Structure formats: structure tokens, C-alpha cells
Short mmCIF file of C-alpha atoms in Angstrom, two decimals:
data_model
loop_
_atom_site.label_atom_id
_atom_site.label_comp_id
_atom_site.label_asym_id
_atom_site.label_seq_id
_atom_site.Cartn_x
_atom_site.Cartn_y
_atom_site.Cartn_z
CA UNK A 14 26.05 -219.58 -120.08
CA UNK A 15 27.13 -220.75 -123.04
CA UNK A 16 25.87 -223.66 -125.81
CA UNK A 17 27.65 -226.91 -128.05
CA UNK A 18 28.24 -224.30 -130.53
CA UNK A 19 29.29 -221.67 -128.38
CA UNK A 20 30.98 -222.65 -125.06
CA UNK A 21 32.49 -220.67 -122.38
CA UNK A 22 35.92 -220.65 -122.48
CA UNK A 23 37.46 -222.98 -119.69
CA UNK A 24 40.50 -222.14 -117.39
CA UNK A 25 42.12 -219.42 -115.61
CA UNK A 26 41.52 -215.87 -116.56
CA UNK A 27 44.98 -214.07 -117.25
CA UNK A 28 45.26 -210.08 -116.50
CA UNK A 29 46.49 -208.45 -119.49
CA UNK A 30 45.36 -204.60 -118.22
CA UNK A 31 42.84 -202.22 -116.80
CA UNK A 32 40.30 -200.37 -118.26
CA UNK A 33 40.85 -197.23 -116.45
CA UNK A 34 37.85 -195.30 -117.54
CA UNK A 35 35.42 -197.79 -116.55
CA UNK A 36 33.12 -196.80 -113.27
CA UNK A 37 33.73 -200.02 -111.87
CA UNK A 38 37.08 -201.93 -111.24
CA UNK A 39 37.04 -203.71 -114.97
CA UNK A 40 40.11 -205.87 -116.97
CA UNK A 41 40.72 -207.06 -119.62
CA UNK A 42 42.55 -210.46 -119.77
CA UNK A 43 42.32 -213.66 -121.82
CA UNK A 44 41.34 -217.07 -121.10
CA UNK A 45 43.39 -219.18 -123.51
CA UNK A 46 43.08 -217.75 -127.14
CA UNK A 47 40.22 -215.94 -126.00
CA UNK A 48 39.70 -212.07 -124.58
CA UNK A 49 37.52 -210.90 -121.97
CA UNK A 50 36.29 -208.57 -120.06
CA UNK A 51 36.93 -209.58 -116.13
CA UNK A 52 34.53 -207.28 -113.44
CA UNK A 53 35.35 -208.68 -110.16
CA UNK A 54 32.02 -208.39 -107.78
CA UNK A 55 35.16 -206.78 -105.30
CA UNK A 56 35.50 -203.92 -107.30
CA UNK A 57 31.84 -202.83 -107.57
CA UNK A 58 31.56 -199.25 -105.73
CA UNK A 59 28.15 -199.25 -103.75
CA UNK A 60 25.04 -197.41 -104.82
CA UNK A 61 22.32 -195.93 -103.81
CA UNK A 62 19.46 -197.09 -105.51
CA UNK A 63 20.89 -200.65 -106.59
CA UNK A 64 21.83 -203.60 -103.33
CA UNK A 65 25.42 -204.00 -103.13
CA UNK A 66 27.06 -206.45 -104.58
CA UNK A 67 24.89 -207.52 -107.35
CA UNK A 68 26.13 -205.76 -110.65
CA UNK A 69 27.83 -208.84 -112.27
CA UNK A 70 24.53 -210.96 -111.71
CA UNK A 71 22.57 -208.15 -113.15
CA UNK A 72 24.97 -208.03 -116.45
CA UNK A 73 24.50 -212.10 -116.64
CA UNK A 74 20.86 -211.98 -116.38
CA UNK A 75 20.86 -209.36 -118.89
CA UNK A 76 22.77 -211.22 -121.36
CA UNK A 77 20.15 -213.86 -121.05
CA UNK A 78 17.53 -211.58 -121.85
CA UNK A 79 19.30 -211.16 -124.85
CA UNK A 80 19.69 -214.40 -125.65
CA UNK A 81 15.98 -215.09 -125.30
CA UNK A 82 15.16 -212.43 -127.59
CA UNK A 83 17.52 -214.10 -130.29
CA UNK A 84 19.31 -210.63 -131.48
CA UNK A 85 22.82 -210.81 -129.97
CA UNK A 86 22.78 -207.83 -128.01
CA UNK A 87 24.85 -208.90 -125.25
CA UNK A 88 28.14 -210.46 -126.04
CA UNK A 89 28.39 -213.96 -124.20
CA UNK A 90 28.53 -212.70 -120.38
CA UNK A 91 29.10 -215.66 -117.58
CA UNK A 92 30.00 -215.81 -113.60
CA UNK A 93 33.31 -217.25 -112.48
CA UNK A 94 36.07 -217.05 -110.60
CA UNK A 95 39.06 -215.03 -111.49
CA UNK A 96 42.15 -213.30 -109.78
CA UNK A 97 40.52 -211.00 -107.93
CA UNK A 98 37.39 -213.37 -106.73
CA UNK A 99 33.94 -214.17 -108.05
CA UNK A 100 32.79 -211.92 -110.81
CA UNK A 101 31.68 -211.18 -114.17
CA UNK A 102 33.53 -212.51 -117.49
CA UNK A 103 32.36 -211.28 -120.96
CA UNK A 104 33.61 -212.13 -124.22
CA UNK A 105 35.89 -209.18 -125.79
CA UNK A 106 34.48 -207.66 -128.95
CA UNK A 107 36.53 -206.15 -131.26
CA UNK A 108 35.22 -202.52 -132.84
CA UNK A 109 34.71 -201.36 -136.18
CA UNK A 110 38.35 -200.74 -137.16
CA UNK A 111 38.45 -196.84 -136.64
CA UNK A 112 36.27 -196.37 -134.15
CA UNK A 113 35.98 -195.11 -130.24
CA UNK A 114 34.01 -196.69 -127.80
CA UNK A 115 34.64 -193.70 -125.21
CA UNK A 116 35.35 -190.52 -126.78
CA UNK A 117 32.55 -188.82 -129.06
CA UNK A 118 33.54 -187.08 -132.47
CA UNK A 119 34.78 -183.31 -132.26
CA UNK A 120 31.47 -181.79 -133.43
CA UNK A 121 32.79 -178.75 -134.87
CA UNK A 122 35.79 -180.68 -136.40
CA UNK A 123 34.27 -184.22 -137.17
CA UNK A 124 37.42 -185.88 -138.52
CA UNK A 125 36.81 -189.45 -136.75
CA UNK A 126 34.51 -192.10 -138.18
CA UNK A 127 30.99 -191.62 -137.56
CA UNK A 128 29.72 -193.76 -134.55
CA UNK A 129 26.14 -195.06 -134.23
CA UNK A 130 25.93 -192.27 -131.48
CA UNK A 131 27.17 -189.25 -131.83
CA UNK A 132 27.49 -185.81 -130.86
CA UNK A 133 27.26 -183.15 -134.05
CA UNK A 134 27.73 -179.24 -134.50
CA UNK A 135 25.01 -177.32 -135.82
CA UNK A 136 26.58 -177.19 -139.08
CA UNK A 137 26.63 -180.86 -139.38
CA UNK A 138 23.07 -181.65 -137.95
CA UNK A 139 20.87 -181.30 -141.06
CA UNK A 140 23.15 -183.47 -143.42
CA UNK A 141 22.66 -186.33 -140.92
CA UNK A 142 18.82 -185.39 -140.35
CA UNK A 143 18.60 -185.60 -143.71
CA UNK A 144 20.53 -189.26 -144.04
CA UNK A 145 18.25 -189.96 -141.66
CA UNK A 146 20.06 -189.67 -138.54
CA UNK A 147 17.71 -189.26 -135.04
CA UNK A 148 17.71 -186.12 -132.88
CA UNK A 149 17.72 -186.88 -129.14
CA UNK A 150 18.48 -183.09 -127.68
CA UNK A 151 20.13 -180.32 -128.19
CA UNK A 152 22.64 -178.95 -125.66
CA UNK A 153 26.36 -176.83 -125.63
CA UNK A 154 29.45 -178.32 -124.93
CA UNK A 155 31.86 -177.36 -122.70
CA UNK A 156 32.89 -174.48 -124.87
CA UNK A 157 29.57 -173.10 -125.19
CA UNK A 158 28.96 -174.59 -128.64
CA UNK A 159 25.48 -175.59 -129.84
CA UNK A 160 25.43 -179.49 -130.03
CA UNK A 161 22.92 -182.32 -130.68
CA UNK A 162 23.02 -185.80 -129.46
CA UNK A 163 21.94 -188.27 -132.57
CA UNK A 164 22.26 -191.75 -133.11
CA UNK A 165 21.10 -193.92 -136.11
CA UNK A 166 18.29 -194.99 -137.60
CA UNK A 167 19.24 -199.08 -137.39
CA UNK A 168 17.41 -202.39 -136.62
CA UNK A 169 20.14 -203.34 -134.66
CA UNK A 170 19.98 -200.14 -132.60
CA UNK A 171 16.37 -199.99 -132.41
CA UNK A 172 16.54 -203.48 -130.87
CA UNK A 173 18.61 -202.41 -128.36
CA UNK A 174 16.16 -199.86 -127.20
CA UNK A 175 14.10 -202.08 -127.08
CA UNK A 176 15.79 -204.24 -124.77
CA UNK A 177 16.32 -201.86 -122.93
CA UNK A 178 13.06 -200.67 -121.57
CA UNK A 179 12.82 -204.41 -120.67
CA UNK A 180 15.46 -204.88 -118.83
CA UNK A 181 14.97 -201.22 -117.18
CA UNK A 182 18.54 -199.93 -118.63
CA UNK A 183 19.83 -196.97 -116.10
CA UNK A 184 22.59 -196.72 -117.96
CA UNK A 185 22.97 -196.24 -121.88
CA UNK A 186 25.21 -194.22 -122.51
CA UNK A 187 26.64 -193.72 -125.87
CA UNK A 188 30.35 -195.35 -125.51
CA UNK A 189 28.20 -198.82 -124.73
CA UNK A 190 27.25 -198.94 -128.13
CA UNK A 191 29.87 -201.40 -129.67
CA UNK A 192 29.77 -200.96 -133.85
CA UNK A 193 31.25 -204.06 -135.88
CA UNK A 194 32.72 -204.28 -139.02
CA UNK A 195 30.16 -206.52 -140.07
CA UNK A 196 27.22 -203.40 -139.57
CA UNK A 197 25.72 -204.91 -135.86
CA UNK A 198 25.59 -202.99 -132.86
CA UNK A 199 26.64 -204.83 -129.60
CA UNK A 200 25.72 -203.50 -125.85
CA UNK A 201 28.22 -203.22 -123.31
CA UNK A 202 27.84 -202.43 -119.65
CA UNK A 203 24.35 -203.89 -118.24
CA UNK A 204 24.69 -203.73 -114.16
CA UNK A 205 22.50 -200.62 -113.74
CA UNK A 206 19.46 -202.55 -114.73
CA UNK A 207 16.50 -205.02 -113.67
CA UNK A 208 15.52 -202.40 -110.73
CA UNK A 209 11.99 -202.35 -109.43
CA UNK A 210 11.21 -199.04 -110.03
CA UNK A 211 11.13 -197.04 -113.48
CA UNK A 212 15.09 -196.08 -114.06
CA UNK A 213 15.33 -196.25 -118.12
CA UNK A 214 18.28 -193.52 -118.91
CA UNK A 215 20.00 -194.01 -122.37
CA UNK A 216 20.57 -192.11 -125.64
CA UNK A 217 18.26 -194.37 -127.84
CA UNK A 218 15.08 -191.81 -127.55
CA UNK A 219 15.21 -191.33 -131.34
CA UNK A 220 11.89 -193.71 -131.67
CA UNK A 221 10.03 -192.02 -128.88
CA UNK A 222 6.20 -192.36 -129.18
CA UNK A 223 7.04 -194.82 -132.11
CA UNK A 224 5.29 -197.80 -132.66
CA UNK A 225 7.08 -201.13 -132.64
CA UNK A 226 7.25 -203.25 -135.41
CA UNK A 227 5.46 -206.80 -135.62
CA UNK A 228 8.84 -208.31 -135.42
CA UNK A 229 9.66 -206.13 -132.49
CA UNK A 230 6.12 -207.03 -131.10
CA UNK A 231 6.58 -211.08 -131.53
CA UNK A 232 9.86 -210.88 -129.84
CA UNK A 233 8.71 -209.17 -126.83
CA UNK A 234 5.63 -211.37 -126.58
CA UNK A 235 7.06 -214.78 -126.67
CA UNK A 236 10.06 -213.42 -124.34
CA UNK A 237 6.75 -212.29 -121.80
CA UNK A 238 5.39 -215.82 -121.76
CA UNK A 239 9.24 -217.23 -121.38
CA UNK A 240 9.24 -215.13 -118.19
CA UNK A 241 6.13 -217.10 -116.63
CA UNK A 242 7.23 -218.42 -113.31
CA UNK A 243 8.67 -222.25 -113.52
CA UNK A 244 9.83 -221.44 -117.16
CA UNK A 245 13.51 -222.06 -117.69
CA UNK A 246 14.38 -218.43 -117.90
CA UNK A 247 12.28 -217.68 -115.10
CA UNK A 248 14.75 -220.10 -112.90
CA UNK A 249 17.84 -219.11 -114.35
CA UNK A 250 17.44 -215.32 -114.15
CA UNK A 251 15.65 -216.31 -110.11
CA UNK A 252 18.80 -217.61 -109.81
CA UNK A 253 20.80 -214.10 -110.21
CA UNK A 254 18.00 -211.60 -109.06
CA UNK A 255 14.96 -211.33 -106.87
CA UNK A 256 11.62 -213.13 -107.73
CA UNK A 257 10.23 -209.40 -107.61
CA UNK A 258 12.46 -208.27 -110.24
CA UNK A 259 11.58 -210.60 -112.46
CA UNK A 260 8.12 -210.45 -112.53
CA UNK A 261 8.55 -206.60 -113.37
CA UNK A 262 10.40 -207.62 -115.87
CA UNK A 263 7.94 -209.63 -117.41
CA UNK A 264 5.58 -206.80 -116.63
CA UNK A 265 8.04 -204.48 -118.73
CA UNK A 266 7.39 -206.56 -121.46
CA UNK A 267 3.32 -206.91 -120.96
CA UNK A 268 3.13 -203.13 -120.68
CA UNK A 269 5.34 -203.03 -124.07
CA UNK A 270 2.85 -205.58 -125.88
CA UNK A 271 -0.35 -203.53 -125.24
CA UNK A 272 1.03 -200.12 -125.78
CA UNK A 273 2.92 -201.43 -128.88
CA UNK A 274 5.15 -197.88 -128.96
CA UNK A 275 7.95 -196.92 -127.61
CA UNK A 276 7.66 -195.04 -124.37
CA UNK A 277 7.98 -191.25 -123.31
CA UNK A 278 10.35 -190.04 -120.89
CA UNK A 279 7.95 -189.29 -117.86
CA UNK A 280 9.90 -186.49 -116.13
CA UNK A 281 10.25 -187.79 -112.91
CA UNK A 282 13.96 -188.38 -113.02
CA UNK A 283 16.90 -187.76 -115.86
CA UNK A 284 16.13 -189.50 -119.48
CA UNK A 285 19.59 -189.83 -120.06
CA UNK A 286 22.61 -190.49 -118.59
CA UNK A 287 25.62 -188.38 -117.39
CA UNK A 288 27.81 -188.24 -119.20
CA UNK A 289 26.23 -189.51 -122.62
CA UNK A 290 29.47 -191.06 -123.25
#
């Protein structure tokens, strides 16, 4: 899963700690000079609506959906071996200095830096409408406080929304939005995705009804024809799900050519994920 200018790091995976928020059992550890992320398939807890046992394939085959797209979503994400058995490895990404991957701003006391999602008080909602901020819903928080989920009006977040109604995302919540220093947003998180049946949950509604740009368009379209059964992405990603999932993905991203917009929320089943962060 990697390339002569950026190979996977080679040798045994070294615990450093646990990241005890995650869902799933997830470490971080280093491989040499370099940090990763370690998901052991061990520690997946089963679902319901996703075949046990398959998360770490699903976050592999979504990192080469990224790749294929050519916009870095995904950091580098391979299989291997590592102390607990066979798994998922990721490259670590450092944050935008200041910033919390988990915990949402205070939004009646927004003292933290502002994240590319975010959760706002009334009082702060029209300054960011007005910098051009998205509104995704309104709610209260747990103190019975008027809130409003937002995230930013970016091409690197829009791209990720993108991505993923392709890869069928069941899971975007805000704290898998990764913001770096140098302004692009990385995704985090991808094993709730690829499933058969319509399951898109995330925060990124912002663009809903929308329609995607030509760049947005070309992407998609050449990714559709990369998907064609015997291509080399076809193989590789046959190689970590089922031929059926697949091909709806490539359907994902025929549907997405002709409509050219971004989708609506159909109402069958939650939009968005719980908890947004």
C-alpha cells in the first residue's frame, strides 16, 4: 500500500499506548521513526449491519479510494501483522497545533481554536454564517442550550464529502476530521463503510442539494471507469471486500456523475451520526 516515494514502513510495530476513546480496540505505536495507528482485526466489537471481522479491510480499501481520487484523504492505511495479530496500520498525523480531534468547542464559551467542525451557541452562529461557515442542524446540548452543528466551507472538506457518499461513509463524525497546519483536512476512521445498502451518516451536509464542481465531476468519473471489473483497483479492493460491494461502489459513483449534486438525506435512517463527535 504504499509507492518508491512513499513506502510502508518495514518492521515490528512497537506499543507506545491506547487510544481509550476509540470504539474499537485502537494504539498507537511506532514502527521505527515512524507513528501509527495499530487496529488489531481482534479488537473489532461485532455489528449488526456490517460481517464480523472486516473493519480493517474496509479502512484499507478506503484509503485506496482515496488514493485513486488523488486528494489525500486517507492517510497511508496498510494490513499487517502486529502484537496483537493481523490488523490495520495507518500512518499517525499530527494536528493543527491547538487543536482537538475529540472534544468540540464550549459553544457558549468558545475559547479553543476553531475546528473545521464545530458546535456554536446561538450567539456565535451568525458571525460564522456570515464568514461563511455551513449550518447542518440545530439542536440543545446537554444543558438545554440552543446549538448548531457547522463545519466549513473548504475544498478539502467538500472533497471529503464527496468521498464519502462513494465509499457509503456510516460514520463521519466530526472528531474524524483531522485539520493540519498546512490548511488540509485528513479523514480518520473508515471501517463503517463500503456496505450494500444506503448507510451515509456524517456531519458534511453543508452542500446538500449542491451541485458538484467539474473538478469534483472528473474525479468521480475517471475513479467510476477505474472501478470496471479486471481494472487494477477493481482487484485490489476484490481483494479486501466482496465483488458485490464493489460494484455498488462504482454504482455510487455512476449515480453521482448523472445527478451531478450532492445528495439529500432520504429519511429512512439517521443522517448523522451519534455522537457528532
Amino acid at each position: 500500500m504504499g509507492d518508491a516515494t512513499n513506502p510502508v514502513p518495514d518492521g515490528p510495530i512497537e506499543i507506545e499506548g491506547q487510544l481509550t476513546t476509540a470504539s474499537n480496540a485502537t494504539f498507537l505505536g511506532r514502527i521505527g521513526d515512524t507513528r501509527v495507528v495499530y487496529k488489531p482485526t481482534a479488537g473489532e466489537k461485532p455489528l449488526w449491519d456490517f460481517p464480523d471481522h472486516t473493519l480493517a479491510q474496509r479502512e484499507v480499501a478506503s484509503y485506496l479510494v482515496s488514493e485513486a481520487l488523488g486528494w489525500d484523504i486517507v492517510p497511508q492505511t496498510w494490513l499487517s501483522d502486529g502484537p496483537f495479530g493481523p490488523g490495520m496500520v495507518q500512518r499517525w498525523c499530527d494536528t493543527e497545533p491547538g487543536h482537538d480531534a475529540v472534544d468540540p468547542v464550549d459553544p457558549v464559551d468558545p475559547v479553543d481554536p476553531v475546528d473545521p467542525v464545530d458546535i456554536v451557541g446561538i450567539a456565535e452562529l451568525p458571525a460564522r454564517l456570515t464568514a461563511g461557515w455551513l449550518r447542518v442542524l440545530d439542536a440543545v446540548d446537554e444543558l438545554d442550550r440552543p446549538v448548531s452543528l457547522i463545519h466549513e466551507d473548504s475544498t478539502a472538506l467538500r472533497r471529503m464529502a464527496v468521498f464519502d457518499i462513494i465509499v457509503n461513509n456510516a460514520d463521519r463524525k466530526g472528531g474524524h476530521v483531522l485539520p493540519m497546519a498546512s490548511g488540509h483536512r485528513h479523514g480518520v476512521d473508515h471501517g463503517l463503510t463500503f456496505h450494500t445498502d444506503d448507510r451515509l451518516r456524517t456531519v458534511l451536509w453543508g452542500w446538500v442539494g449542491e451541485p458538484l464542481q467539474d473538478a469534483e465531476l472528473t474525479a468521480v468519473s475517471e475513479l467510476q471507469h477505474a472501478l470496471s471489473p479486471g481494472a487494477e483497483l477493481y482487484r485490489q479492493l476484490s481483494g479486501l471486500l466482496s465483488d458485490t460491494e464493489v460494484n455498488m461502489c462504482a454504482r455510487r459513483c455512476e449515480d453521482l456523475v448523472k445527478t451531478a449534486h450532492f445528495p439529500v438525506p432520504h429519511g429512512m435512517m439517521p443522517a448523522v451520526p451519534w455522537p457528532v463527535f
